CSV table of C-alpha atoms in Angstrom, one decimal:
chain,number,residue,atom,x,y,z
A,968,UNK,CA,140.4,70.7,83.2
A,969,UNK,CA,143.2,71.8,81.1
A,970,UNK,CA,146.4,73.4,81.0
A,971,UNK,CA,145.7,76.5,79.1
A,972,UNK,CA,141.5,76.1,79.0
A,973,UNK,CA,139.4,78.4,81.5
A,974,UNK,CA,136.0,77.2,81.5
A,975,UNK,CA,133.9,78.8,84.4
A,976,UNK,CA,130.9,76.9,85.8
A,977,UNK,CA,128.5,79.7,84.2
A,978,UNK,CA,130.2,78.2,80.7
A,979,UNK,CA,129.4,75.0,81.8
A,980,UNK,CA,126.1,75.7,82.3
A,981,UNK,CA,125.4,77.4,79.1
A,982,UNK,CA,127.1,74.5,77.4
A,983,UNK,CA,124.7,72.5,78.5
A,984,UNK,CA,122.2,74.4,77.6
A,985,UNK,CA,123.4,74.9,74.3
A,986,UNK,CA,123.6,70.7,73.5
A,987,UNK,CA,120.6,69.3,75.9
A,988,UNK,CA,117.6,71.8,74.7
A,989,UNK,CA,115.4,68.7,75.6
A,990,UNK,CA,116.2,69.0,79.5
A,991,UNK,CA,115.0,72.7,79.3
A,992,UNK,CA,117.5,74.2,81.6
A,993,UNK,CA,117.3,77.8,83.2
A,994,UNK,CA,120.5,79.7,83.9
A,995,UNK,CA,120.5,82.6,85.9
A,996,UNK,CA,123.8,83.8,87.3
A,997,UNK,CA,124.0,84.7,91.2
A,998,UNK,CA,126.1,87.4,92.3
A,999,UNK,CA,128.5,86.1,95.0
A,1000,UNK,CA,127.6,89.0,97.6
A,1001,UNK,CA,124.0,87.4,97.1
A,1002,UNK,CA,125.2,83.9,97.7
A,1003,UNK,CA,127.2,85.0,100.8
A,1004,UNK,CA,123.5,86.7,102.1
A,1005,UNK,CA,121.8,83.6,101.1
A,1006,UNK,CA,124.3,81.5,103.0
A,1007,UNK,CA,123.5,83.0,106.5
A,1008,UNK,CA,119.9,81.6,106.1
A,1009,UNK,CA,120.7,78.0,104.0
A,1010,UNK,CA,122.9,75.9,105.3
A,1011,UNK,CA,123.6,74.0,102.1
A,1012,UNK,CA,125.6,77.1,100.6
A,1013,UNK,CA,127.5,77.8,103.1
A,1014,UNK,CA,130.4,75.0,101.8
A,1015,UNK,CA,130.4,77.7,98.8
A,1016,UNK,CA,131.1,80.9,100.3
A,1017,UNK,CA,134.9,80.0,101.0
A,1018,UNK,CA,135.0,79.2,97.2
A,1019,UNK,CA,134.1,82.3,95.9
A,1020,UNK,CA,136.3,84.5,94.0
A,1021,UNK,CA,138.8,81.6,93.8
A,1022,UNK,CA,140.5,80.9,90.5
A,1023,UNK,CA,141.6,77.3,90.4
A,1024,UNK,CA,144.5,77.0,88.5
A,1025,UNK,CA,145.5,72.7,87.0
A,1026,UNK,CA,148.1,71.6,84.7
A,1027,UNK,CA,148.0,69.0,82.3
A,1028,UNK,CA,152.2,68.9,81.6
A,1029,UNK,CA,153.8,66.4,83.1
A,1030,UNK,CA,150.8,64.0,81.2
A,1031,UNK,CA,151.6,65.2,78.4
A,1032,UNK,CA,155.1,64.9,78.2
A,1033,UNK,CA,156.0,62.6,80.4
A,1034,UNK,CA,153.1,59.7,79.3
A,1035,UNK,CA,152.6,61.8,76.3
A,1036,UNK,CA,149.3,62.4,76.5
A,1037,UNK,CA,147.1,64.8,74.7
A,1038,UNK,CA,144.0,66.5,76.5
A,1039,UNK,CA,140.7,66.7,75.3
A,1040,UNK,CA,138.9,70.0,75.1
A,1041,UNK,CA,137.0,71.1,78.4
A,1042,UNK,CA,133.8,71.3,76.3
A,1043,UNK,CA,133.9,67.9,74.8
A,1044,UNK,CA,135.2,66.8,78.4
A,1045,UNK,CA,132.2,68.3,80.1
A,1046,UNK,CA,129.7,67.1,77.3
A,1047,UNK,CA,131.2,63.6,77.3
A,1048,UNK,CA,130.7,63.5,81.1
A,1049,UNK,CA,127.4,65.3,80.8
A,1050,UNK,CA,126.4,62.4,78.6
A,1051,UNK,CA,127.2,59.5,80.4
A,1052,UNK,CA,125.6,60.9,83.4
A,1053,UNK,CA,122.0,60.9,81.3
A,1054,UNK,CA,122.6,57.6,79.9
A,1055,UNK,CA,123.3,56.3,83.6
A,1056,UNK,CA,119.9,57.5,83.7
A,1057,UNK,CA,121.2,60.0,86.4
A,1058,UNK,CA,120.3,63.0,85.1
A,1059,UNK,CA,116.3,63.1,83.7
């Protein structure tokens, strides 16, 4: 999302919590030895279990100085996104 930015998916989630109190979102946290247990019995989460404990690591450098370009932060990123999703009528 950004060269020097971390924002885990647990942030992401409590972003949203944080800016959409009208979509009354729960966040709970699940322990990736519980999702690898989980994934033995639900097919869906089984594409997960390969991504746990990864750190995903992007650059934003040669953008910026190649075209110049200047990021925006991952919260207003994920917010902007976030927000064009519910106005799509996507997200309810």
């Amino acid at each position: 999302m950004a060269a020097s930015q971390t924002l885990t998916m647990l942030d992401v989630a409590r972003l949203y919590q944080r800016h959409f109190p009208q979509l009354h979102l729960h966040v709970r946290p699940l322990p990736n030895w519980a999702t690898r247990v989980a994934a033995k019995f639900i097919p869906s989460l089984r594409a997960l279990v390969p991504m746990l404990d990864r750190q995903y690591h992007h650059t934003t450098a040669a953008a910026e100085t190649d075209l110049g370009w200047q990021q925006h932060t991952p919260d207003d990123t994920v917010l902007a996104a976030a927000q064009r999703l519910i106005s799509l009528g996507l997200v309810k």
